[in-house]
Structures are given as C-alpha cells and as structure tokens.
PDB file of C-alpha atoms and ligand atoms in Angstrom:
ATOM      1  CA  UNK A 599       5.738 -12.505 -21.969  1.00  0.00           C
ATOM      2  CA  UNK A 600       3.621  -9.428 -22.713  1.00  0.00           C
ATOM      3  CA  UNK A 601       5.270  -6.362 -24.346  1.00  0.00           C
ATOM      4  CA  UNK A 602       7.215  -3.899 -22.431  1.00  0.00           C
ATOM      5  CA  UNK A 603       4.146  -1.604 -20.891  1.00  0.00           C
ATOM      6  CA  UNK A 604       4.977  -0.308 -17.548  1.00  0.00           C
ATOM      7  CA  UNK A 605       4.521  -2.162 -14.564  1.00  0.00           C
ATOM      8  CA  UNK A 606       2.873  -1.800 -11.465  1.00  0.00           C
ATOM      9  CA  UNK A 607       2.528  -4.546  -9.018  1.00  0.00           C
ATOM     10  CA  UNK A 608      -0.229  -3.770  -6.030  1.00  0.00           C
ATOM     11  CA  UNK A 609      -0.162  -5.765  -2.458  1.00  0.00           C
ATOM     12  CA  UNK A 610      -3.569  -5.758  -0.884  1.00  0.00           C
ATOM     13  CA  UNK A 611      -5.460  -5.359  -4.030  1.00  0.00           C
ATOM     14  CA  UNK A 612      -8.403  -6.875  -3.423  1.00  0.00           C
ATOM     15  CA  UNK A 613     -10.550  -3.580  -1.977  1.00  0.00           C
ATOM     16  CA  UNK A 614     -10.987  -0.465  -0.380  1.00  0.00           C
ATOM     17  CA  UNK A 615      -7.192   1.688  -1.156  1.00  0.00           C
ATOM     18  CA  UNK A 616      -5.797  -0.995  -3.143  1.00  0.00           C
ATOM     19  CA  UNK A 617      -8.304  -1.282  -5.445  1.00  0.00           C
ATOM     20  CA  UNK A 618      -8.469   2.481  -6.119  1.00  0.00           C
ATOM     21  CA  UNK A 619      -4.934   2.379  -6.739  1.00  0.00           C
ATOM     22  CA  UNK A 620      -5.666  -0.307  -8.926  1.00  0.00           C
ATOM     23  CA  UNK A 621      -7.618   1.220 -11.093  1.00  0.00           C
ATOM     24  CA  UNK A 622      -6.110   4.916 -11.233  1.00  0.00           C
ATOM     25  CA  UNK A 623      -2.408   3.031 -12.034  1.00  0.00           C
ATOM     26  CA  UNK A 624      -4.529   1.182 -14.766  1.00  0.00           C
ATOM     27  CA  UNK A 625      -5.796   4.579 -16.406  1.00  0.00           C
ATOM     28  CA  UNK A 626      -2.457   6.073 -16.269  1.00  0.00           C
ATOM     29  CA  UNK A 627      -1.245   3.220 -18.795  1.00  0.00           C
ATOM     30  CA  UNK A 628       0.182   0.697 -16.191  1.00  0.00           C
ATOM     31  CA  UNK A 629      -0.368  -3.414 -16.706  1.00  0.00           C
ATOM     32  CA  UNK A 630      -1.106  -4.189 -12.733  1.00  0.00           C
ATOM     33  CA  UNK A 631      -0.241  -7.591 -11.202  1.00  0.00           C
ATOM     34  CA  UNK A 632      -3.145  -7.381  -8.130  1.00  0.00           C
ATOM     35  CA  UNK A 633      -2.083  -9.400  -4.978  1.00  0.00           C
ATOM     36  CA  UNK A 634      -4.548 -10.320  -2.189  1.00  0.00           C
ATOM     37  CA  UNK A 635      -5.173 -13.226   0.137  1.00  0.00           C
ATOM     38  CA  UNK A 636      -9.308 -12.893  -1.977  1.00  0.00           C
ATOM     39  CA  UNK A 637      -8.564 -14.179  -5.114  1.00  0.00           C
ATOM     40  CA  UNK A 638     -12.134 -14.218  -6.176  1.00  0.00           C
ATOM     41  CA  UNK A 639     -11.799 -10.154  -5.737  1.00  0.00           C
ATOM     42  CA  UNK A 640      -8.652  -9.398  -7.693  1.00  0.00           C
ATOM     43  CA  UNK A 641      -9.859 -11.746 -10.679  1.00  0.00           C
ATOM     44  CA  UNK A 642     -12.915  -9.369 -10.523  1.00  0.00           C
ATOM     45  CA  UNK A 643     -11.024  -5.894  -9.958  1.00  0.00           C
ATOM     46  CA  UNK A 644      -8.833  -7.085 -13.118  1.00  0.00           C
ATOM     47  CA  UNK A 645     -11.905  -8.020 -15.139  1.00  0.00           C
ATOM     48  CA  UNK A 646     -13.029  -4.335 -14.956  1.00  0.00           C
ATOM     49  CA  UNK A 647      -9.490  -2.558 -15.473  1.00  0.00           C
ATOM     50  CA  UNK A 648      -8.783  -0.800 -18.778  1.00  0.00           C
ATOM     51  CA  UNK A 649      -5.682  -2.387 -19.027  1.00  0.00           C
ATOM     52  CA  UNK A 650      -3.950  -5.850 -18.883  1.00  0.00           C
ATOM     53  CA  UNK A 651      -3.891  -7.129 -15.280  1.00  0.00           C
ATOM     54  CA  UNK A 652      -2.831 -10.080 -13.518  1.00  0.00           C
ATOM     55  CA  UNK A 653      -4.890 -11.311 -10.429  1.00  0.00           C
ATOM     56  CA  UNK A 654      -3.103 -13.562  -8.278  1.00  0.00           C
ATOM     57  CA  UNK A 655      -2.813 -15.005  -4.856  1.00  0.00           C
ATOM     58  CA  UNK A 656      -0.770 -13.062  -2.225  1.00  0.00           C
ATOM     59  CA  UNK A 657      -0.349 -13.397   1.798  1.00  0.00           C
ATOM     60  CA  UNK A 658       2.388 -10.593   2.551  1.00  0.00           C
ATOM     61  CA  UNK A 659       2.903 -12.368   6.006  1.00  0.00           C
ATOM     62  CA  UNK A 660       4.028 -15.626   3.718  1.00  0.00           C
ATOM     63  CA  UNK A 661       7.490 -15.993   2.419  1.00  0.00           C
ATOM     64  CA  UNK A 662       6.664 -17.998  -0.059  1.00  0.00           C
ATOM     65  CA  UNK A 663       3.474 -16.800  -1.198  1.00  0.00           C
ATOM     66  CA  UNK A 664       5.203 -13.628  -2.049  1.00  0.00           C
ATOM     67  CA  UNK A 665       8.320 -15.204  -3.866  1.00  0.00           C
ATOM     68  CA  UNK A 666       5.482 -17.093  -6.452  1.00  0.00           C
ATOM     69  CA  UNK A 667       3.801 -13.759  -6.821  1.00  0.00           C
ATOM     70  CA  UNK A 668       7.209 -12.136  -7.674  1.00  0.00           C
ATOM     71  CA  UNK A 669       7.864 -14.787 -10.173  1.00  0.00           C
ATOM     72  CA  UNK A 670       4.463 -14.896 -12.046  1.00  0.00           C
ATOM     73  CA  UNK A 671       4.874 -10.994 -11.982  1.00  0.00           C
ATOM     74  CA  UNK A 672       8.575 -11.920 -13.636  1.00  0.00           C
ATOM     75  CA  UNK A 673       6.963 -14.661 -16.112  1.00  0.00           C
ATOM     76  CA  UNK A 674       4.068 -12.417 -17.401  1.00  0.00           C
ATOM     77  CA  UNK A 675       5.528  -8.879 -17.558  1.00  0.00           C
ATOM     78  CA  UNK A 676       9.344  -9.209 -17.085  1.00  0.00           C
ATOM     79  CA  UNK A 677       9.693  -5.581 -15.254  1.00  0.00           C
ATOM     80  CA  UNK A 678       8.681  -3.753 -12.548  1.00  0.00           C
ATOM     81  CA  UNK A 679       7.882   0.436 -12.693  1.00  0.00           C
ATOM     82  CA  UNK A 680       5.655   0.990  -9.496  1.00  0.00           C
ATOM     83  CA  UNK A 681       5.126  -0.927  -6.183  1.00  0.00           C
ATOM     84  CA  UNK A 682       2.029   0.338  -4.111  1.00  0.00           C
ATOM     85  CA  UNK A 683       2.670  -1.590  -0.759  1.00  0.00           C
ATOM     86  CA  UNK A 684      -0.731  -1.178   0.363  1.00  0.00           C
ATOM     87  CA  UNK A 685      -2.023  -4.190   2.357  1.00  0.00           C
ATOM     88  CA  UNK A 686      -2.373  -3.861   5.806  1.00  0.00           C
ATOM     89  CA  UNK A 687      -4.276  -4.756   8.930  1.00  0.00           C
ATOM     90  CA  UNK A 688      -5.245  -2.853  12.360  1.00  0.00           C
ATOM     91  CA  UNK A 689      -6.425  -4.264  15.728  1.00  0.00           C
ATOM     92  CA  UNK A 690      -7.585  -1.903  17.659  1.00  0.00           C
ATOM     93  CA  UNK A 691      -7.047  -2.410  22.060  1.00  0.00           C
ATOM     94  CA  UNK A 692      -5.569  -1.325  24.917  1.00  0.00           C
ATOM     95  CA  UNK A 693      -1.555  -2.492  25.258  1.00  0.00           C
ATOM     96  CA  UNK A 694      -2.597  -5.070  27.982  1.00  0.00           C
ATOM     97  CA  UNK A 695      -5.804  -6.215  26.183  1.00  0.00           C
ATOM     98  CA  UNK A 696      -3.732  -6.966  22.661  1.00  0.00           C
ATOM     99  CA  UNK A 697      -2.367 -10.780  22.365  1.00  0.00           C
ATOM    100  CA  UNK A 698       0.931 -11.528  21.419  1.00  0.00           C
ATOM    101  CA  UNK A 699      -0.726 -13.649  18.043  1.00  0.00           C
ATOM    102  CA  UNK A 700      -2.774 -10.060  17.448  1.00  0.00           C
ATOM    103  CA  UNK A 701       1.001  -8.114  17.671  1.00  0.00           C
ATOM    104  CA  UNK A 702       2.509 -10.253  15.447  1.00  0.00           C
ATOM    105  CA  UNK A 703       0.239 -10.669  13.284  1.00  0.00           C
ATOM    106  CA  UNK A 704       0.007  -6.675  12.736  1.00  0.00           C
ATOM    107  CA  UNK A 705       3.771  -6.719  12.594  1.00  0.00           C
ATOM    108  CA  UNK A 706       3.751  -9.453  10.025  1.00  0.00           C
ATOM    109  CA  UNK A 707       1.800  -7.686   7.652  1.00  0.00           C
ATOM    110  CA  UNK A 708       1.917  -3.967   8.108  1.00  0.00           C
ATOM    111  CA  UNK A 709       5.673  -4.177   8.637  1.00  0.00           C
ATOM    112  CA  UNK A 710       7.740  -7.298   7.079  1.00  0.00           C
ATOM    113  CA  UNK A 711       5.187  -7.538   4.780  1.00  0.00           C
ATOM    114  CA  UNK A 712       6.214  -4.140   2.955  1.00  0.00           C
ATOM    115  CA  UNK A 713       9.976  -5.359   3.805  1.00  0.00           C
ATOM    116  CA  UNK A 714       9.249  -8.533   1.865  1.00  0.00           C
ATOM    117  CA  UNK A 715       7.510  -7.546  -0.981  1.00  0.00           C
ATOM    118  CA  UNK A 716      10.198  -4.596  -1.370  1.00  0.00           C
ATOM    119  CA  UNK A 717      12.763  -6.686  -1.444  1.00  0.00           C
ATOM    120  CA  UNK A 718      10.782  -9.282  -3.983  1.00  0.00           C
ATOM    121  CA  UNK A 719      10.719  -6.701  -6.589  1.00  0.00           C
ATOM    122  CA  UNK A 720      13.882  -4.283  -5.474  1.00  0.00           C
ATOM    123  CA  UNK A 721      15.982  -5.942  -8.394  1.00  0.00           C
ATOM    124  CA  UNK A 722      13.624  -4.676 -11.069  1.00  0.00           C
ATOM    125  CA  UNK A 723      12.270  -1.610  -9.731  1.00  0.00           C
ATOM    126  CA  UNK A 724      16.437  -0.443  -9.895  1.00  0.00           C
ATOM    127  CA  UNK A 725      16.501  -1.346 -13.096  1.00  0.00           C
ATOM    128  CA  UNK A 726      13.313   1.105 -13.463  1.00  0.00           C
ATOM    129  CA  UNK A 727      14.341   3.793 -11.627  1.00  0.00           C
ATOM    130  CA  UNK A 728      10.735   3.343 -10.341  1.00  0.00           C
ATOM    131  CA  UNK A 729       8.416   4.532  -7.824  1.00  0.00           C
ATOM    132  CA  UNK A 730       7.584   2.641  -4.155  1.00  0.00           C
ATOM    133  CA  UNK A 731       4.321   4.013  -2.382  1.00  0.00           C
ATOM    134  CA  UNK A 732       4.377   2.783   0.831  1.00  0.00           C
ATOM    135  CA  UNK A 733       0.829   3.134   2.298  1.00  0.00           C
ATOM    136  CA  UNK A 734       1.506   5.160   5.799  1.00  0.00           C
ATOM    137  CA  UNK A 735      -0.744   6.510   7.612  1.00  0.00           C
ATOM    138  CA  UNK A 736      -1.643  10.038   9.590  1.00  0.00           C
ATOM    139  CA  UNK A 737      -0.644   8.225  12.445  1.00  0.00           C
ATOM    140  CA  UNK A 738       2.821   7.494  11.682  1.00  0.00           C
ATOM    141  CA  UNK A 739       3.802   9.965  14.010  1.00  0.00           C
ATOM    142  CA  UNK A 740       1.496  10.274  16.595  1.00  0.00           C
ATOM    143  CA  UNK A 741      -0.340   7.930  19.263  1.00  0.00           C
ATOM    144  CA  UNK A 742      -3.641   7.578  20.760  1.00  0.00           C
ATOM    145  CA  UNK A 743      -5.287   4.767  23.375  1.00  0.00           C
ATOM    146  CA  UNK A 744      -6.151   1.511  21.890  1.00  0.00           C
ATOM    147  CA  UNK A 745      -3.561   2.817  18.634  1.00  0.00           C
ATOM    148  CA  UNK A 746      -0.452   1.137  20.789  1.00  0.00           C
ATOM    149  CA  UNK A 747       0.187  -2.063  17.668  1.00  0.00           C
ATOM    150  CA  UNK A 748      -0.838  -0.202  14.615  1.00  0.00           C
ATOM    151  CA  UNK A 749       0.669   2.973  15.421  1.00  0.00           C
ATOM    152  CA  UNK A 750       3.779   1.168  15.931  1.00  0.00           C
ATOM    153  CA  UNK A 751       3.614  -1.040  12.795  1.00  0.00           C
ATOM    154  CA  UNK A 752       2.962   2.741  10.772  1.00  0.00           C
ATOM    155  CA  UNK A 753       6.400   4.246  13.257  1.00  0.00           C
ATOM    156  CA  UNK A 754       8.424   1.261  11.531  1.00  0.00           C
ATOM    157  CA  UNK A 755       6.895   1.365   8.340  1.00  0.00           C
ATOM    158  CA  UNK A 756       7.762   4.762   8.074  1.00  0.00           C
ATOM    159  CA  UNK A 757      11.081   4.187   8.761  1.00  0.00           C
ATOM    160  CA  UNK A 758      11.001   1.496   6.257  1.00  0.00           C
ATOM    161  CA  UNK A 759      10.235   3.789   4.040  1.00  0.00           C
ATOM    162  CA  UNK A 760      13.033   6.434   4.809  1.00  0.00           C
ATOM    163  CA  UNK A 761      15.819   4.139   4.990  1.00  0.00           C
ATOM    164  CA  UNK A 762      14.818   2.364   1.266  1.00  0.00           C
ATOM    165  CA  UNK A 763      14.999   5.883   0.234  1.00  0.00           C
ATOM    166  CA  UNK A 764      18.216   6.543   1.757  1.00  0.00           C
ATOM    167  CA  UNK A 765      19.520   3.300   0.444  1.00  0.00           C
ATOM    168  CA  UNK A 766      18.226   3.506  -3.203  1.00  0.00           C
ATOM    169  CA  UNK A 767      18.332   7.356  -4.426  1.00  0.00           C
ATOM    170  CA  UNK A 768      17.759   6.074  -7.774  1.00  0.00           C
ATOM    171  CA  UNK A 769      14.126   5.235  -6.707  1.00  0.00           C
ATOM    172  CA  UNK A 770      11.272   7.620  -5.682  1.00  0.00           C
ATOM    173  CA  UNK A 771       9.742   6.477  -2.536  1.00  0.00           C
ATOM    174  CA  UNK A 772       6.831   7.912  -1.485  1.00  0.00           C
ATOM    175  CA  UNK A 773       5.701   7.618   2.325  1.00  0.00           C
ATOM    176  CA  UNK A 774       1.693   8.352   1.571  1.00  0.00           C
ATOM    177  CA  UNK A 775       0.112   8.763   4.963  1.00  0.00           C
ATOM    178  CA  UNK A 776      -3.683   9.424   4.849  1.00  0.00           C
ATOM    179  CA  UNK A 777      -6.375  10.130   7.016  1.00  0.00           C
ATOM    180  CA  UNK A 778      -9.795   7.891   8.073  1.00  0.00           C
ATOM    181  CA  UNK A 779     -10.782   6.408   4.713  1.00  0.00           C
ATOM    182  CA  UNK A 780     -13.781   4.851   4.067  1.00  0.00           C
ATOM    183  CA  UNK A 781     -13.063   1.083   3.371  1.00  0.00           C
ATOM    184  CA  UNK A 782     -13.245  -2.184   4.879  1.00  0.00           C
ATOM    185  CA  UNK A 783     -10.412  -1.511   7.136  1.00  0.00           C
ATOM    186  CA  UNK A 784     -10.846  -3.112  10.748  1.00  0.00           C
ATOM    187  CA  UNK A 785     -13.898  -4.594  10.655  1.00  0.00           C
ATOM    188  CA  UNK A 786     -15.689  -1.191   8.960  1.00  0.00           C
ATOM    189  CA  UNK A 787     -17.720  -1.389   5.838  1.00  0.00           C
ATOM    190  CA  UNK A 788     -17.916   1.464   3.376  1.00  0.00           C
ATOM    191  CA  UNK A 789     -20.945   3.726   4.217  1.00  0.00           C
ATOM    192  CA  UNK A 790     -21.449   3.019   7.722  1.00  0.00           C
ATOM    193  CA  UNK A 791     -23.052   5.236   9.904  1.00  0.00           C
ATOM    194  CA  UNK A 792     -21.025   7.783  10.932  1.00  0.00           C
ATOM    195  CA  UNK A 793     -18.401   7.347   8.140  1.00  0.00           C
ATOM    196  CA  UNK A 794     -19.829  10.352   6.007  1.00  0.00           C
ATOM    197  CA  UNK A 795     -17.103  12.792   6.751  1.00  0.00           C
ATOM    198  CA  UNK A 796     -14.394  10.330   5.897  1.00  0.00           C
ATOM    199  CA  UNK A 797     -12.499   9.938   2.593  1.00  0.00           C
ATOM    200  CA  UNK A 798     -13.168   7.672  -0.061  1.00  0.00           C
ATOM    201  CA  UNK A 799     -10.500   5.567  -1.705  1.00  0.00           C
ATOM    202  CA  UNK A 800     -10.220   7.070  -4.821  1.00  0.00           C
ATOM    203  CA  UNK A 801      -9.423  10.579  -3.987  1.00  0.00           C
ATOM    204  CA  UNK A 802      -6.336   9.136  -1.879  1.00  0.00           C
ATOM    205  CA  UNK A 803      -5.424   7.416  -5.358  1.00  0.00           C
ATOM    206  CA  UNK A 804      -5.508  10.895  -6.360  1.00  0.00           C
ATOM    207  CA  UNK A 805      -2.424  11.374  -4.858  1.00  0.00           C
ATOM    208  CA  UNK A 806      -0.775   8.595  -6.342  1.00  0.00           C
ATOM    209  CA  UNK A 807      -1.618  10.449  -9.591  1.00  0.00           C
ATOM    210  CA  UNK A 808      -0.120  13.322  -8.689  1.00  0.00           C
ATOM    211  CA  UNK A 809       3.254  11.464  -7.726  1.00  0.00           C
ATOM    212  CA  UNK A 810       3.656   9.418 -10.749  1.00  0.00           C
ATOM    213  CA  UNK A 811       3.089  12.188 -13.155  1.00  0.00           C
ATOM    214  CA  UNK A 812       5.667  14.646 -11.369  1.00  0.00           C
ATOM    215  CA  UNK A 813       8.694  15.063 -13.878  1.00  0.00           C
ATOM    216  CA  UNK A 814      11.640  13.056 -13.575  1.00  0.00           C
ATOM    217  CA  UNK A 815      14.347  14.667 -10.936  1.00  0.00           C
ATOM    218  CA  UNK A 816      11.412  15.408  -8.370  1.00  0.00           C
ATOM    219  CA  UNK A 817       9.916  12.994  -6.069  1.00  0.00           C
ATOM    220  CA  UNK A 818       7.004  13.609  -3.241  1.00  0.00           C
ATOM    221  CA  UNK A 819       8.762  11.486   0.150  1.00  0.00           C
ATOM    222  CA  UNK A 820       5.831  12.118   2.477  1.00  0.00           C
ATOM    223  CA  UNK A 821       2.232  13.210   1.956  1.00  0.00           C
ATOM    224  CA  UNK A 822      -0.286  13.527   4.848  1.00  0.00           C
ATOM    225  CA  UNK A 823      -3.895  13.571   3.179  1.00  0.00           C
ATOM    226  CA  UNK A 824      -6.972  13.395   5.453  1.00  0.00           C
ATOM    227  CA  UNK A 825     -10.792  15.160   4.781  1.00  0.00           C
ATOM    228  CA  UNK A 826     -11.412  18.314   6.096  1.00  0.00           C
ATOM    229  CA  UNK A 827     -13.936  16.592   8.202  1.00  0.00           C
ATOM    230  CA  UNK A 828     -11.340  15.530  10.135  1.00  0.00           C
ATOM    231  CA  UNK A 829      -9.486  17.088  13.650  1.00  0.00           C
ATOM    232  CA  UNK A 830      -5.912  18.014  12.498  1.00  0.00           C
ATOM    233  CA  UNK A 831      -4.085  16.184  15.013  1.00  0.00           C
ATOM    234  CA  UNK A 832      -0.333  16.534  14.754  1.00  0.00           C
TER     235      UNK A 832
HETATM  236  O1  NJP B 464      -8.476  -1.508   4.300  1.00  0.00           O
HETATM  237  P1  NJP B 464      -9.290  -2.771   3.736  1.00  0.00           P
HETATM  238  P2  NJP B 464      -7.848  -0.220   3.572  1.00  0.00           P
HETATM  239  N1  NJP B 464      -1.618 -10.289   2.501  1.00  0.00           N
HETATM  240  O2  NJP B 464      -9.475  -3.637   4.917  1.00  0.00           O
HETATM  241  C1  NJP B 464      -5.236  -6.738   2.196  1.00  0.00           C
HETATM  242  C2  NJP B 464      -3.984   1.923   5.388  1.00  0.00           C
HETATM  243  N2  NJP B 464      -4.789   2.961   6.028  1.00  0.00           N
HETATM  244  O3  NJP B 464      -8.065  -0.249   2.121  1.00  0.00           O
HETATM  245  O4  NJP B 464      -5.814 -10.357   1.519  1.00  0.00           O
HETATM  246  C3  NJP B 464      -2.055  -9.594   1.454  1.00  0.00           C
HETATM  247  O5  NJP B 464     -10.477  -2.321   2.975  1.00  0.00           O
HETATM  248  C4  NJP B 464      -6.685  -7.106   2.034  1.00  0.00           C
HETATM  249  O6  NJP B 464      -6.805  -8.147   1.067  1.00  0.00           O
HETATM  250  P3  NJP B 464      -7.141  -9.696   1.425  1.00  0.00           P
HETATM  251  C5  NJP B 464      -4.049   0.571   6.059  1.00  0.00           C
HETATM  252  O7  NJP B 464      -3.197   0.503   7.188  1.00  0.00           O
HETATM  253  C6  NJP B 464      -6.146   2.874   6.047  1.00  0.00           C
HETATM  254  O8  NJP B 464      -8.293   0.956   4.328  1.00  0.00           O
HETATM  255  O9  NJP B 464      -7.936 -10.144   0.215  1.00  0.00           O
HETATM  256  N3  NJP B 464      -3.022  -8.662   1.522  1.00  0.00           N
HETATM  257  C7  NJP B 464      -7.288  -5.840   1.464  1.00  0.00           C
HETATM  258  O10 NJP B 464      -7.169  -5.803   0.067  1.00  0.00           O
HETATM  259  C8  NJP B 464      -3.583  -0.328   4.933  1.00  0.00           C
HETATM  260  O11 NJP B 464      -2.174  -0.406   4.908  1.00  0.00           O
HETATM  261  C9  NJP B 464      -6.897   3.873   6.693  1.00  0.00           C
HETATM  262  O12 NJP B 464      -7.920  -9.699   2.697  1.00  0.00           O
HETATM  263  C10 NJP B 464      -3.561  -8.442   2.725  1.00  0.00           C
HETATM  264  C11 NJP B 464      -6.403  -4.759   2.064  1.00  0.00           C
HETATM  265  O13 NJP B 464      -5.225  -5.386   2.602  1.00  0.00           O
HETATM  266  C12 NJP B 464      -4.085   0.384   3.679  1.00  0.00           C
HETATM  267  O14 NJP B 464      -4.460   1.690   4.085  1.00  0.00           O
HETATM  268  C13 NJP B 464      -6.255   4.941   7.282  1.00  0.00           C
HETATM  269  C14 NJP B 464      -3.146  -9.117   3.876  1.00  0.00           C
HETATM  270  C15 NJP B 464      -7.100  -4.041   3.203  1.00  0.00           C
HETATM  271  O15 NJP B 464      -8.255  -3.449   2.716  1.00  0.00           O
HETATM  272  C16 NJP B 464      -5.251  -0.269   2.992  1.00  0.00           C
HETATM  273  O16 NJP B 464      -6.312  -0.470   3.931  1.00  0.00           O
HETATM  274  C17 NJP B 464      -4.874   4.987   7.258  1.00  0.00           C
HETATM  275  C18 NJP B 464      -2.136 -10.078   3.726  1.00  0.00           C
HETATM  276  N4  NJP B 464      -1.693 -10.812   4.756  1.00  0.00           N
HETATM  277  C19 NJP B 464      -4.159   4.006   6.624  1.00  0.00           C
HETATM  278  N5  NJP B 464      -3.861  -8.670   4.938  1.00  0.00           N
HETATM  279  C20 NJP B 464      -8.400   3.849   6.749  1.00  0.00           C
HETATM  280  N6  NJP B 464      -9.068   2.970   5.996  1.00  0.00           N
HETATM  281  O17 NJP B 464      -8.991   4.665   7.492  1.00  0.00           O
HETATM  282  C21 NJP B 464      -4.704  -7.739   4.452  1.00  0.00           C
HETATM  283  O18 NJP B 464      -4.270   6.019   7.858  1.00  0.00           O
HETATM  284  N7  NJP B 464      -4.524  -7.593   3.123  1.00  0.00           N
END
C-alpha cells in the first residue's frame, strides 16, 4: 500500500467533467483512483496526471463492479479524502417517447449510482472527515420539454445529496450544479457547432478548487455555475 497521501476517488473519469476533476484534484496533491466503464481512457488520463493514480474499471449501474473498485481503491491507498460522483448519463425525449429501459437506465446511473458509490466509500470518507461532490446540475430544480428523466434523476440526486449531508455533518457535501458544459455528454462532442458559448470542463473544476481549499469549519452545499452565455433560468 502506498503512503498516506490524500485520496480522491473519481466515478466517470474517463472524459469531459471527470477528467477535469481529475486532473485539478491531482494538482492539489491528491493520489486519484479514476473509474469509468473506458478503461483504455482512464489508463491514459492517469498516464498524464502529476500524481499517483489508479485507472480502473467502473459501471456505477453494477453492484459489483463498484464493490471491486472500492476494494482495489482499499488495497492500493487504504483511505478515502474526496469522492467526486461525477458519472452520469442524459436521454433527452418527450415523457411518452422515453422507454422504460431508457428511464431506468438514467435512474441507474445518475441516481443509485451516486447512492452506491457513496455508500462504497462512506466508511472511509468518516474516518476523513472528507469532502463528497455530487455532480448536480442547473436543472436540479427546474424542468423543461424533453428534460422529464434527467431532470428527475438531478431532483433525486439532489436530494441525495441533502440528506447524506444531513446524515453525516462530519462530511462536507457539496451539491455542484453547473450549466451547459462542453463535453461528450448526450451524444455532443466538444467543439461542436454551436457549443461556443458553453463552458469548458476545467473552469467547472475550478469550483472544486475553490471547495477543497476552503478552511476547515466551512463547507460550500450548493453551487450553481453556468457561462454568462447562458439564459438565467431559475
Ligand atoms: O459528460 P460526458 P459530462 N459507470 O458524456 C461516465 C453532468 N452535467 O462530462 O463509463 C461509470 O463527457 C462516462 O465514462 P464511461 C452530467 O449529468 C453535464 O458532461 O467511460 N461511468 C464519462 O466519463 C454528469 O453527471 C452537463 O463511458 C459512467 C462520464 O460519465 C456529469 O456532468 C450539464 C457510466 C460522462 O462524460 C459529467 O458529464 C450539467 C457508468 N454506468 C450536468 N455512464 C453538460 N455537459 O452540459 C457514464 O448540468 N459514465
């Protein structure tokens, strides 16, 4: 087992948010365990951190693919400081247009994914007194057409969020709710046309920054961050 660094264990780390957060927990002194479904991508993200990192295979949606993640995260680093729950999936329709497989599927990820990898590494971030950022979104409070399964997933993550607060005041859990970023997310790629106003990943990792070097006694719970290109919807 590796020396007692600080830990930081990212779901979804294969691109786009995760990735920045990656790499901005990395310069801040962090080893990072990386979990995506790509393992190709995380063995490459880790390649180019500053720091030690740990690339390994993750499906949120599986049980037990997160349970061997939280024990090779346990085998090489033995403690857990930070836990960016950042992988997640939108499908965007109309109510009556979106399959059940499509709902569940969002659920699955978006929602009992965070629950399960939470609860995966709960034990040690305690011990830690450490930091949860649970990737939100702007639209955790608000609905549009064709929004109906996402929008809900980002309702219950949010009160995922709030009630692992309320159950754990010994950890700092950050609700981080951003804006249209420009990643990979639903189909998009980074650049496409009529992306230019949008945000890119690593000034939202900026605000993970900002939360982890707050002092001790002070924690951000909820952060809405989205370019000034965008309509501020409320
Ligand atoms: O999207 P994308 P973002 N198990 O598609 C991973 C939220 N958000 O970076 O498994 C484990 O580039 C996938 O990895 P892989 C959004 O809701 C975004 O924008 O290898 N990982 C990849 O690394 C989400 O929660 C916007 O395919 C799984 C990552 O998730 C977060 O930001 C706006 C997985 C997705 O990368 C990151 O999304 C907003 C699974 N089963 C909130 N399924 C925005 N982009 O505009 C997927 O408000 N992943």
């Amino acid at each position: 087992m590796d020396t007692p660094q600080r830990v930081a264990v990212v779901t979804g780390a294969s691109r786009g948010l995760g990735a920045a957060f990656a790499r901005v927990l990395s310069e801040e002194g962090f080893a990072v365990a990386l979990g995506a479904r790509d393992v190709d991508a995380v063995e490459h993200l880790a390649g180019e951190l500053p720091g030690p990192a740990l690339p390994h295979p993750l499906d949120v949606a599986d049980a037990g693919s997160v349970e061997a993640f939280r024990r090779a995260v346990a085998e090489r680093f033995g403690r857990v400081d930070v836990l960016v729950n950042n992988a997640g999936i939108g499908i965007f329709k109309r109510l009556e247009e979106t399959s059940a497989a499509e709902f569940e599927q969002t659920f699955r990820v978006n929602v009992q994914g965070a629950w399960a990898a939470t609860v995966a590494f709960l034990p040690r971030l305690k011990e830690s007194r450490g930091l949860v950022l649970m990737v939100s979104s702007d639209v955790s409070t608000r609905t549009f057409p064709t929004g109906g399964s996402y929008t809900a997933s980002k309702f219950a993550l949010r009160a995922l969020s709030r009630t692992l607060q309320q159950e754990n005041p010994e950890l700092r859990v950050l609700e981080l709710r951003p804006g249209a970023v420009d990643t990979w997310f639903a189909g998009s790629t980074p650049g496409a046309p009529g992306k230019d106003w949008f945000l890119q990943p690593p000034v939202v990792a900026e605000a993970l920054r900002f939360a982890l070097r707050l002092p001790p006694g002070a924690r951000v719970e909820e952060l809405v961050l989205r370019s000034s290109g965008q309509t501020p919807e409320y």
